[in-house]
Amino acid sequence: MMRFLLLFSRQGKLRLQKWFTPIPEREKKKIVRDMTTMVLARKPRSCNFLHWKDLKIVYKRYASLYFCCGLDAEENELIALEMLHRYVELLDKYFGNVCELDIIFNFEKAYFILDEFLLGGEIQETSKQVVSRAIEASDMLQEVRCCPVGTDLRSVFPSS
Amino acid sequence: MSDVVEKTLSALPSLLSLDSNAGAGKLSSTSKLGNLIRGITELTSKHDEEKLIKKELAAIKEQVASPNTTMRQMKEIMVRAIYCEMLGYQASVSYIHAIKLAQQGSVLEKRLGYLAVSLFLNESDEFLLLLVNTVLKDLQSTNLNEVCMALTAVSQMFPKDMIPAILPIVEEKLTHPKEVIRRKAVLALYKFYLIAPNQVQHIHSKFRKALCDKDPGVMTASLHIYLQLVKESPESYKDLTVSFVTILRQVVGGKLPMDFNYHSVPAPWLQIQLLRILAYLGKEDQGTSEMMYDVLEESLRRAEMNHNITYAILYECVKSIYTVYPKAELLEKAAKCIGNFVLSPKINLKYLGLKALTYVVAQDPNLALPHQMTIIECLDHSDIIIKRATLELLFRITNAQNVTVIVEKMLEFLRQSSNDYSTVDLVGKVAELAEKYPFIKQDPLNLCNGMQPDIPNNFLRLLAEGFDSVEEDRQLRLFAVDSYVLLLQGETASLPQCFLQVISWVRTKVPIGLFPELSRYIFPSILLIFSYYIFSYYDVVLMFSFEYFGSLDTVLRQRAHELMILSQDAGLRGRVLSAEGRLEHVDSSLSFLDGHVSEALAAGAAPYKPPHQRQEELAHEKALSLEPYGLSLPVSLSTCSITDRLTDRQSPTRLSISSSVSGNSTELSLKGGSTTLKLDGVKRVWGKEGYLVQQPKEVVEETPLPPTELPSPLGSFQSPVSQTQTASPGPEPDQERQQLASSLFVGVGTHHSVCLMGRTEAAPQRFRRKPKGTGSSSGTSEHSSNSSHSSSGTAAGNTLDSTTAATGQQISQHALGHPPVNGNPIVETPGPLPPVRDGGVAAEIPTGHTDSGTLADPNEDPVPVRPRDLPLISHLPAELSGLARSKLTTLCPGPDPGLALSSCRVYKEDALVLVVFVSNNSDSTLHRVALRFTSKQLEVLFQTNTTFPIRFSENLPLTVSTGEYGKMWLSFSHDVKQNLRLITAGDQSPLTATLDTLRDRLHLHVVDIIGSEGIVACRLLRGQPCLLHCRVHADSLAVWLRSPIPEFPDSLLYHCQKALAEA
């Protein structure tokens, strides 16, 4: 079971955090601090697996963003690495050539995608198509309701 | 967007919030969130950031409180609140509004509301109760999206107590026509199962239905539950094995829709989940395991693509194969698979390879052997994670012979490492090893440096200086380490690092009760450190003080009292610590405790007694003690006995410790035995000058059985490491590595390589054989063990007498150089070697033998070449050392005064064991020992603890097929190459003639002859094989021998030469 998933930048700025088990606030801060220091200190092309207390840490860097997750001891590290990769693929499919800025400014979307992909720390849906279809479906609702308002907004600009 | 527009926008905050959906991808740089994010990015100091966020939070607070804020604006506010939370600032004002948003918003607002709730709150939050109604309503909604959202929220966090309220509705969703709903419902139930297993007990049948769901996604989700269930009680789910096997077979066979493929591998997550479940089901259950062998093999075979995901499956598959009931063929395949990992240039795979090896060496240490060089390489790897994994692996293959080198490596790592968690873990391992192999004296400074104590550094140095002068006592140290490990296991997670360091250090350094003056010195310091750093862990403090309560020393007792009271009373602690900051200045009259004392007295505590009175009482107790002492220590009877026993009675902690020790008394007596036994290894470590092992290199030179030191008759002995998988930079480092390899893996490879399920504990250098070279051996030994031992005492006495008488004759026989005759009870060990060039005296020393007519018995013969000052009895094998035995009798002085032959009888329950010791008291090396047995009924067991290799002249044909031969060939690590003379005889080809000669004379088995090459196999009586590969090369025969035993090829080669020379 995955315990947490963190996305942070090369500067150690947190971009996304997801905790799959209840963890006290103080402990969360400690984990985030430890993860960023540990992972950022790693040299390129070194092993993607680390240990932290009794957790396995699997991380991977995509461009300027680090994806880092904490797993139970019996989990398979390699599959977790692929899990991260699948998540990146999903983000990529949704945003279209995803970059760090997409995630910074639309982190709630990133969360929605994550919620369709992982649930309670376990993988929920592995199919890229199914996940993106689910996200699209919810987004469509948004589109439908927002469009008229959006036009309104634009018409407001010139007058003001 | 232009600046103008941007400004305009910021002037219209209420409208801006509408802009938050800029569609998939392109960000809304103009929203408030955008401003906030950009504002923060531009800031340089943490302080500024704090200020900005505070402002933002204030704005949020104001907005959420305003009645005019629409749900739409609320949604935008939530996004900002989430952002602030992510930066580490509490946005608690918005929590309730997040719930409100989930409750009242339209679908898209609801979605964000749920998201915010799941990010802000966790299971235990009371706010969540407010969400229950919303969830209930949404679960019953006709809008699929709302149902999905509710289920998602439920699977992330839901108050445990409220589960019954929604359980029926969630259950209902298991039959929902939409598979996505069914899947989410299953995952929600999984979550319920995790947090409140008894709440979902009644719906286990529904889980089965989910497992049989027509949608593979729902089935996959149900496996999460089954993994948990099976893990907890595999017995109850054995009946599902067939289903899981079928599912896995279908998945592996590619029967699932393409949708489930990941990089063209069918449903890898599903496969791994199934493999894991199967592993739990098949563990220690042959019947169940047999059902899954086929599918496991198929998964192993199918996963052939070179992609991470296939390796992930392979890794899981290997783990499953090694977890379920073993099947040799599968294990072999899995072992080969591990090789792919270890040899991979990809660092992640290498890491997993090491992990897999760590996992499998527990079952068969030999599996590490083919990868020796890679392991050595990994030990020096630049990535600390790889290093750490390698040490973990080495930890598993530690035996008495390589422990020094391994511990040295671990300490080396500790010195470099700065990671707290791995340090604690590794220190624990070192301590464990120290406990297991008590002869390693941990260099205290090493350990100290290794742990890098940052805060109590000075204190430790002080301790070290104070302690170095005191003579160390091994057993007490062992005890100290023992307690340390106990502590470490109990509380590791919560103890701060520095405390562990101090405790461990003190534990390893200070044998309680032995050096009271030293303890007195140390205790205040401990007190000080405790008070500074770890008073919150006061159970441990209590435990520590309890230990000292038992002390005879009043000062120590007082300190213990102080410590305990301090730890219990926070107010008092505050006063004492804040007043002085240091406890050294604590009022020694303890006047501040008066209140406590009177309270305690009132509560029925015993009044204070002056020390002399207590001493008297203690003396009385000593005289009248009727309690069992409990085996508190395996040894050390003289030094610490009285104190320890007294303390046992007085302190509950000590009592519990010692009782736990005495609970293991059998193990301990064994340990005690092995203690003495393993002292053997110390010979190399401790010289007359003191501790010899300073650096691993020296250890390497001193390691038992380094192949280069063997008196090889042909001078062509190759090192046991023949794998050249890695290009080494130069010959010298390579040699160093090989030496390191031989020192690290010494004693690992003595097992039969093919026997994959062999005993886990290696018993190095121990070969069994029977004097009679036939297959009837086992029958004889059984017979012998059944024989009565009523008269064994006298019989053995007779035996010894006859032995003494016979020795002279047989020695002379040997001197005449009678060739060994096959099938004759005369056994020669080893065959006569050519005079050794460099051995100095080159003594040909025929030695001990026994002859007992009727007394059928295993007969042990350790051939120790030990420092003469060690008692011979200490060389007794571990399993004999605890038994009753006779005195050591000197049998005959031997031809050389430097050589002594003595024997002793050990009374086993089912047999009488006659142990013959051959001890070399001279300074020259023993090069040859020849033993001859005239009895056909004796079972002889050789044990040697020396650098002296025992060789065997007798080989049994090993009948193998060519295919088996090939497999075995690869698994053996010790090899020798040599050219032999070819024999030409009549019409036969030289190769056939030569091999036939060997077959006839040495009982070798000629497996196959192909053209100018031939393969031959043989083995020792108890299964240790040796393989020969012969090729005609010009007019000589190039022979390549391989065996799991380092000396065997050499010895066999010698016999081949002899046989051919005689032909």
PDB file of C-alpha atoms in Angstrom, chain A residues 1 7 13-25 28-30 34 38 42-43 45-53 56 60 73-83 85-86 89 94-97 99 101-102 104-109 111-113 115-120 122-130 133-135 137-139 141-143 145-147 149 153 156-157 160, chain B residues 5 8-9 12 15-16 18-29 33-34 37-38 40 49 72 75 79-80 82-83 85-88 90 106-108 111-112 115 118-119 122-123 145 151-152 155-156 180 183-184 187 190-191 194 217 224 231 259-263 268-269 272-273 276 280 307-309 311-313 315-316 319 341 347-349 351-352 355 382-386 419 421 493:
ATOM      1  CA  MET A   1       0.000   0.000   0.000  1.00  0.00           C
ATOM      2  CA  LEU A   7       5.635  16.052  -5.893  1.00  0.00           C
ATOM      3  CA  LYS A  13       9.076  23.299  -3.129  1.00  0.00           C
ATOM      4  CA  LEU A  14       6.134  21.026  -2.616  1.00  0.00           C
ATOM      5  CA  ARG A  15       3.804  20.883  -5.596  1.00  0.00           C
ATOM      6  CA  LEU A  16       1.419  18.181  -4.550  1.00  0.00           C
ATOM      7  CA  GLN A  17       0.964  16.012  -1.499  1.00  0.00           C
ATOM      8  CA  LYS A  18      -1.307  13.101  -0.999  1.00  0.00           C
ATOM      9  CA  TRP A  19      -1.473  11.108   2.218  1.00  0.00           C
ATOM     10  CA  PHE A  20      -3.190   7.781   2.001  1.00  0.00           C
ATOM     11  CA  THR A  21      -3.113   7.030   5.704  1.00  0.00           C
ATOM     12  CA  PRO A  22      -3.933   9.409   8.528  1.00  0.00           C
ATOM     13  CA  ILE A  23      -0.719  11.053   9.669  1.00  0.00           C
ATOM     14  CA  PRO A  24      -0.429  13.865  12.195  1.00  0.00           C
ATOM     15  CA  GLU A  25       0.437  17.256  10.829  1.00  0.00           C
ATOM     16  CA  LYS A  28       3.769  15.123   7.686  1.00  0.00           C
ATOM     17  CA  LYS A  29       6.056  18.120   7.856  1.00  0.00           C
ATOM     18  CA  LYS A  30       8.912  15.943   8.977  1.00  0.00           C
ATOM     19  CA  ASP A  34      13.182  14.411   5.092  1.00  0.00           C
ATOM     20  CA  MET A  38      17.048  12.850   0.956  1.00  0.00           C
ATOM     21  CA  ARG A  42      20.770  11.951  -4.701  1.00  0.00           C
ATOM     22  CA  LYS A  43      23.096  12.081  -7.631  1.00  0.00           C
ATOM     23  CA  ARG A  45      21.686   7.968 -12.306  1.00  0.00           C
ATOM     24  CA  SER A  46      21.733   6.527  -8.844  1.00  0.00           C
ATOM     25  CA  CYS A  47      19.272   4.033  -7.526  1.00  0.00           C
ATOM     26  CA  ASN A  48      15.653   5.195  -7.380  1.00  0.00           C
ATOM     27  CA  PHE A  49      14.903   3.341  -4.191  1.00  0.00           C
ATOM     28  CA  LEU A  50      15.577   4.531  -0.681  1.00  0.00           C
ATOM     29  CA  HIS A  51      14.724   3.600   2.839  1.00  0.00           C
ATOM     30  CA  TRP A  52      13.120   5.793   5.382  1.00  0.00           C
ATOM     31  CA  LYS A  53      12.318   4.271   8.727  1.00  0.00           C
ATOM     32  CA  LYS A  56      10.426   2.087   1.076  1.00  0.00           C
ATOM     33  CA  LYS A  60      11.787   9.559  -9.982  1.00  0.00           C
ATOM     34  CA  ALA A  73       7.871  -2.726   3.274  1.00  0.00           C
ATOM     35  CA  GLU A  74       6.365  -5.612   1.305  1.00  0.00           C
ATOM     36  CA  GLU A  75       5.586  -3.582  -1.797  1.00  0.00           C
ATOM     37  CA  ASN A  76       7.403  -4.030  -5.051  1.00  0.00           C
ATOM     38  CA  GLU A  77       9.639  -1.059  -5.791  1.00  0.00           C
ATOM     39  CA  LEU A  78       9.751  -1.512  -9.518  1.00  0.00           C
ATOM     40  CA  ILE A  79       6.016  -1.570  -9.939  1.00  0.00           C
ATOM     41  CA  ALA A  80       5.783   1.563  -7.818  1.00  0.00           C
ATOM     42  CA  LEU A  81       8.226   3.205 -10.171  1.00  0.00           C
ATOM     43  CA  GLU A  82       5.954   2.262 -13.042  1.00  0.00           C
ATOM     44  CA  MET A  83       3.018   3.575 -11.068  1.00  0.00           C
ATOM     45  CA  HIS A  85       5.342   6.708 -14.595  1.00  0.00           C
ATOM     46  CA  ARG A  86       1.741   5.883 -15.322  1.00  0.00           C
ATOM     47  CA  GLU A  89       1.534   9.587 -18.524  1.00  0.00           C
ATOM     48  CA  TYR A  94      -4.616  15.399 -19.800  1.00  0.00           C
ATOM     49  CA  PHE A  95      -2.506  18.533 -20.013  1.00  0.00           C
ATOM     50  CA  GLY A  96      -0.835  17.684 -23.267  1.00  0.00           C
ATOM     51  CA  ASN A  97       2.925  17.752 -22.845  1.00  0.00           C
ATOM     52  CA  CYS A  99       5.195  20.696 -17.458  1.00  0.00           C
ATOM     53  CA  LEU A 101       3.742  24.967 -14.424  1.00  0.00           C
ATOM     54  CA  ASP A 102       0.641  22.994 -15.398  1.00  0.00           C
ATOM     55  CA  ILE A 104       1.569  24.370 -10.127  1.00  0.00           C
ATOM     56  CA  PHE A 105      -1.377  26.280 -11.441  1.00  0.00           C
ATOM     57  CA  ASN A 106      -3.804  23.422 -11.855  1.00  0.00           C
ATOM     58  CA  PHE A 107      -2.886  21.283  -8.953  1.00  0.00           C
ATOM     59  CA  GLU A 108      -6.508  20.512  -8.238  1.00  0.00           C
ATOM     60  CA  LYS A 109      -6.697  18.815 -11.630  1.00  0.00           C
ATOM     61  CA  TYR A 111      -5.414  15.741  -7.628  1.00  0.00           C
ATOM     62  CA  PHE A 112      -8.531  14.744  -9.550  1.00  0.00           C
ATOM     63  CA  ILE A 113      -6.485  12.613 -11.885  1.00  0.00           C
ATOM     64  CA  ASP A 115      -7.980  10.232  -7.284  1.00  0.00           C
ATOM     65  CA  GLU A 116      -9.135   8.397 -10.369  1.00  0.00           C
ATOM     66  CA  PHE A 117      -5.869   6.515 -10.603  1.00  0.00           C
ATOM     67  CA  LEU A 118      -5.119   5.636  -6.994  1.00  0.00           C
ATOM     68  CA  LEU A 119      -7.631   5.154  -4.244  1.00  0.00           C
ATOM     69  CA  GLY A 120      -6.762   4.634  -0.629  1.00  0.00           C
ATOM     70  CA  GLU A 122      -3.936   1.177  -3.940  1.00  0.00           C
ATOM     71  CA  ILE A 123      -4.088   1.314  -7.662  1.00  0.00           C
ATOM     72  CA  GLN A 124      -7.661   1.741  -8.790  1.00  0.00           C
ATOM     73  CA  GLU A 125      -7.520   1.827 -12.522  1.00  0.00           C
ATOM     74  CA  THR A 126      -4.532   1.031 -14.660  1.00  0.00           C
ATOM     75  CA  SER A 127      -6.034   1.802 -17.999  1.00  0.00           C
ATOM     76  CA  LYS A 128      -5.037   5.171 -19.352  1.00  0.00           C
ATOM     77  CA  GLN A 129      -8.202   5.376 -21.430  1.00  0.00           C
ATOM     78  CA  VAL A 130     -10.554   4.664 -18.581  1.00  0.00           C
ATOM     79  CA  ARG A 133     -12.455   9.185 -19.842  1.00  0.00           C
ATOM     80  CA  ALA A 134     -13.534   9.533 -16.221  1.00  0.00           C
ATOM     81  CA  ILE A 135     -11.760  12.850 -15.882  1.00  0.00           C
ATOM     82  CA  ALA A 137     -16.665  13.172 -18.043  1.00  0.00           C
ATOM     83  CA  SER A 138     -16.381  15.262 -14.896  1.00  0.00           C
ATOM     84  CA  ASP A 139     -14.758  18.091 -16.801  1.00  0.00           C
ATOM     85  CA  LEU A 141     -19.962  18.994 -16.534  1.00  0.00           C
ATOM     86  CA  GLN A 142     -17.778  21.904 -15.793  1.00  0.00           C
ATOM     87  CA  GLU A 143     -17.609  23.002 -19.393  1.00  0.00           C
ATOM     88  CA  ARG A 145     -22.017  25.035 -16.900  1.00  0.00           C
ATOM     89  CA  CYS A 146     -19.161  27.398 -17.300  1.00  0.00           C
ATOM     90  CA  CYS A 147     -19.408  28.276 -20.912  1.00  0.00           C
ATOM     91  CA  VAL A 149     -20.663  32.381 -17.720  1.00  0.00           C
ATOM     92  CA  LEU A 153     -17.145  37.405 -18.423  1.00  0.00           C
ATOM     93  CA  VAL A 156     -17.962  42.346 -19.145  1.00  0.00           C
ATOM     94  CA  PHE A 157     -14.375  43.273 -19.941  1.00  0.00           C
ATOM     95  CA  SER A 160     -15.596  48.002 -17.464  1.00  0.00           C
TER      96      SER A 160
ATOM     97  CA  VAL B   5      -6.393  43.569 -18.717  1.00  0.00           C
ATOM     98  CA  THR B   8      -8.644  45.293 -14.712  1.00  0.00           C
ATOM     99  CA  LEU B   9      -9.030  41.762 -13.636  1.00  0.00           C
ATOM    100  CA  LEU B  12     -12.822  42.687 -10.268  1.00  0.00           C
ATOM    101  CA  LEU B  15     -15.708  37.982 -11.268  1.00  0.00           C
ATOM    102  CA  LEU B  16     -12.235  36.607 -11.388  1.00  0.00           C
ATOM    103  CA  LEU B  18     -15.126  32.465 -12.494  1.00  0.00           C
ATOM    104  CA  ASP B  19     -12.034  32.184 -14.529  1.00  0.00           C
ATOM    105  CA  SER B  20     -10.516  29.301 -12.683  1.00  0.00           C
ATOM    106  CA  ASN B  21     -11.309  26.754 -15.357  1.00  0.00           C
ATOM    107  CA  ALA B  22      -9.057  27.604 -18.185  1.00  0.00           C
ATOM    108  CA  GLY B  23      -9.662  24.215 -19.683  1.00  0.00           C
ATOM    109  CA  ALA B  24      -7.313  21.334 -19.831  1.00  0.00           C
ATOM    110  CA  GLY B  25      -3.800  22.559 -19.793  1.00  0.00           C
ATOM    111  CA  LYS B  26      -3.432  26.224 -20.013  1.00  0.00           C
ATOM    112  CA  LEU B  27      -3.260  27.884 -16.691  1.00  0.00           C
ATOM    113  CA  SER B  28      -5.249  30.826 -15.572  1.00  0.00           C
ATOM    114  CA  SER B  29      -2.424  33.145 -14.798  1.00  0.00           C
ATOM    115  CA  LEU B  33      -4.505  31.752  -7.255  1.00  0.00           C
ATOM    116  CA  GLY B  34      -2.244  32.690 -10.113  1.00  0.00           C
ATOM    117  CA  ILE B  37       1.497  31.591  -6.759  1.00  0.00           C
ATOM    118  CA  ARG B  38       3.429  34.141  -8.695  1.00  0.00           C
ATOM    119  CA  ILE B  40       5.229  33.537  -3.703  1.00  0.00           C
ATOM    120  CA  GLU B  49       6.457  34.138   2.298  1.00  0.00           C
ATOM    121  CA  ARG B  72     -18.533  29.438  -7.066  1.00  0.00           C
ATOM    122  CA  LYS B  75     -14.620  26.954  -4.830  1.00  0.00           C
ATOM    123  CA  VAL B  79      -8.223  26.085  -4.157  1.00  0.00           C
ATOM    124  CA  ARG B  80      -6.224  28.844  -2.533  1.00  0.00           C
ATOM    125  CA  ILE B  82      -5.411  24.002  -0.455  1.00  0.00           C
ATOM    126  CA  TYR B  83      -2.409  25.790  -1.817  1.00  0.00           C
ATOM    127  CA  GLU B  85      -1.980  24.070   3.246  1.00  0.00           C
ATOM    128  CA  MET B  86       0.443  22.588   0.790  1.00  0.00           C
ATOM    129  CA  LEU B  87       2.958  25.251   1.703  1.00  0.00           C
ATOM    130  CA  GLY B  88       2.598  24.126   5.274  1.00  0.00           C
ATOM    131  CA  GLN B  90      -2.963  25.700   8.395  1.00  0.00           C
ATOM    132  CA  SER B 106     -23.331  21.929  -7.759  1.00  0.00           C
ATOM    133  CA  VAL B 107     -21.561  18.864  -9.143  1.00  0.00           C
ATOM    134  CA  LEU B 108     -18.356  20.600 -10.054  1.00  0.00           C
ATOM    135  CA  ARG B 111     -16.094  17.754  -6.587  1.00  0.00           C
ATOM    136  CA  LEU B 112     -13.715  20.371  -5.315  1.00  0.00           C
ATOM    137  CA  LEU B 115     -11.217  17.080  -2.751  1.00  0.00           C
ATOM    138  CA  SER B 118      -9.984  14.743   1.650  1.00  0.00           C
ATOM    139  CA  LEU B 119      -6.885  16.918   1.690  1.00  0.00           C
ATOM    140  CA  ASN B 122      -8.287  12.773   8.212  1.00  0.00           C
ATOM    141  CA  GLU B 123     -10.269   9.932   9.672  1.00  0.00           C
ATOM    142  CA  ASN B 145     -20.735  11.531 -10.896  1.00  0.00           C
ATOM    143  CA  LEU B 151     -17.394   6.643  -3.008  1.00  0.00           C
ATOM    144  CA  THR B 152     -14.018   8.221  -3.662  1.00  0.00           C
ATOM    145  CA  SER B 155     -12.445   5.294   0.388  1.00  0.00           C
ATOM    146  CA  GLN B 156     -10.111   8.059   1.421  1.00  0.00           C
ATOM    147  CA  VAL B 180     -16.726   2.058 -12.256  1.00  0.00           C
ATOM    148  CA  ARG B 183     -14.967  -0.901  -8.534  1.00  0.00           C
ATOM    149  CA  LYS B 184     -15.101   2.086  -6.273  1.00  0.00           C
ATOM    150  CA  LEU B 187     -12.283  -0.241  -2.822  1.00  0.00           C
ATOM    151  CA  TYR B 190     -11.420  -2.562   1.285  1.00  0.00           C
ATOM    152  CA  LYS B 191     -10.862   0.651   3.167  1.00  0.00           C
ATOM    153  CA  LEU B 194      -8.572  -1.979   6.856  1.00  0.00           C
ATOM    154  CA  GLY B 217     -11.223  -3.946 -13.109  1.00  0.00           C
ATOM    155  CA  HIS B 224      -6.689  -5.873  -2.600  1.00  0.00           C
ATOM    156  CA  LYS B 231      -2.213 -12.613   4.534  1.00  0.00           C
ATOM    157  CA  ASP B 259      -7.010  -1.801 -22.167  1.00  0.00           C
ATOM    158  CA  PHE B 260      -5.275  -3.521 -19.331  1.00  0.00           C
ATOM    159  CA  ASN B 261      -1.925  -3.693 -21.010  1.00  0.00           C
ATOM    160  CA  TYR B 262       0.824  -1.571 -19.706  1.00  0.00           C
ATOM    161  CA  HIS B 263       3.635  -1.140 -22.210  1.00  0.00           C
ATOM    162  CA  PRO B 268       1.136  -6.178 -14.560  1.00  0.00           C
ATOM    163  CA  TRP B 269      -0.463  -4.853 -11.391  1.00  0.00           C
ATOM    164  CA  ILE B 272       1.853  -8.957  -9.120  1.00  0.00           C
ATOM    165  CA  GLN B 273      -1.131  -8.921  -6.827  1.00  0.00           C
ATOM    166  CA  ARG B 276       1.665 -12.159  -3.897  1.00  0.00           C
ATOM    167  CA  TYR B 280       0.873 -16.463   0.978  1.00  0.00           C
ATOM    168  CA  HIS B 307      11.341  -3.482 -19.559  1.00  0.00           C
ATOM    169  CA  ASN B 308      11.051  -2.420 -15.958  1.00  0.00           C
ATOM    170  CA  ILE B 309       7.570  -3.768 -15.731  1.00  0.00           C
ATOM    171  CA  TYR B 311      11.385  -7.132 -14.191  1.00  0.00           C
ATOM    172  CA  ALA B 312       8.858  -6.087 -11.579  1.00  0.00           C
ATOM    173  CA  ILE B 313       6.844  -9.192 -12.360  1.00  0.00           C
ATOM    174  CA  TYR B 315      11.026 -10.063  -9.073  1.00  0.00           C
ATOM    175  CA  GLU B 316       7.665 -10.822  -7.538  1.00  0.00           C
ATOM    176  CA  LYS B 319       9.917 -14.065  -4.402  1.00  0.00           C
ATOM    177  CA  PHE B 341      19.052  -8.803 -11.978  1.00  0.00           C
ATOM    178  CA  ILE B 347      21.260   0.222 -10.994  1.00  0.00           C
ATOM    179  CA  ASN B 348      17.668  -0.309  -9.937  1.00  0.00           C
ATOM    180  CA  LEU B 349      17.727  -3.865 -11.125  1.00  0.00           C
ATOM    181  CA  TYR B 351      19.566  -3.221  -6.244  1.00  0.00           C
ATOM    182  CA  LEU B 352      16.604  -5.527  -6.533  1.00  0.00           C
ATOM    183  CA  LYS B 355      17.488  -7.703  -2.341  1.00  0.00           C
ATOM    184  CA  SER B 382      29.311   4.948  -5.143  1.00  0.00           C
ATOM    185  CA  ASP B 383      25.627   4.753  -4.326  1.00  0.00           C
ATOM    186  CA  ILE B 384      25.168   4.328  -0.633  1.00  0.00           C
ATOM    187  CA  ILE B 385      21.870   2.538  -1.123  1.00  0.00           C
ATOM    188  CA  ILE B 386      23.550  -0.228  -3.057  1.00  0.00           C
ATOM    189  CA  ASN B 419      21.398   8.589   7.740  1.00  0.00           C
ATOM    190  CA  TYR B 421      17.580   5.322  10.315  1.00  0.00           C
ATOM    191  CA  ALA B 493      10.788   3.948  16.446  1.00  0.00           C
TER     192      ALA B 493
END
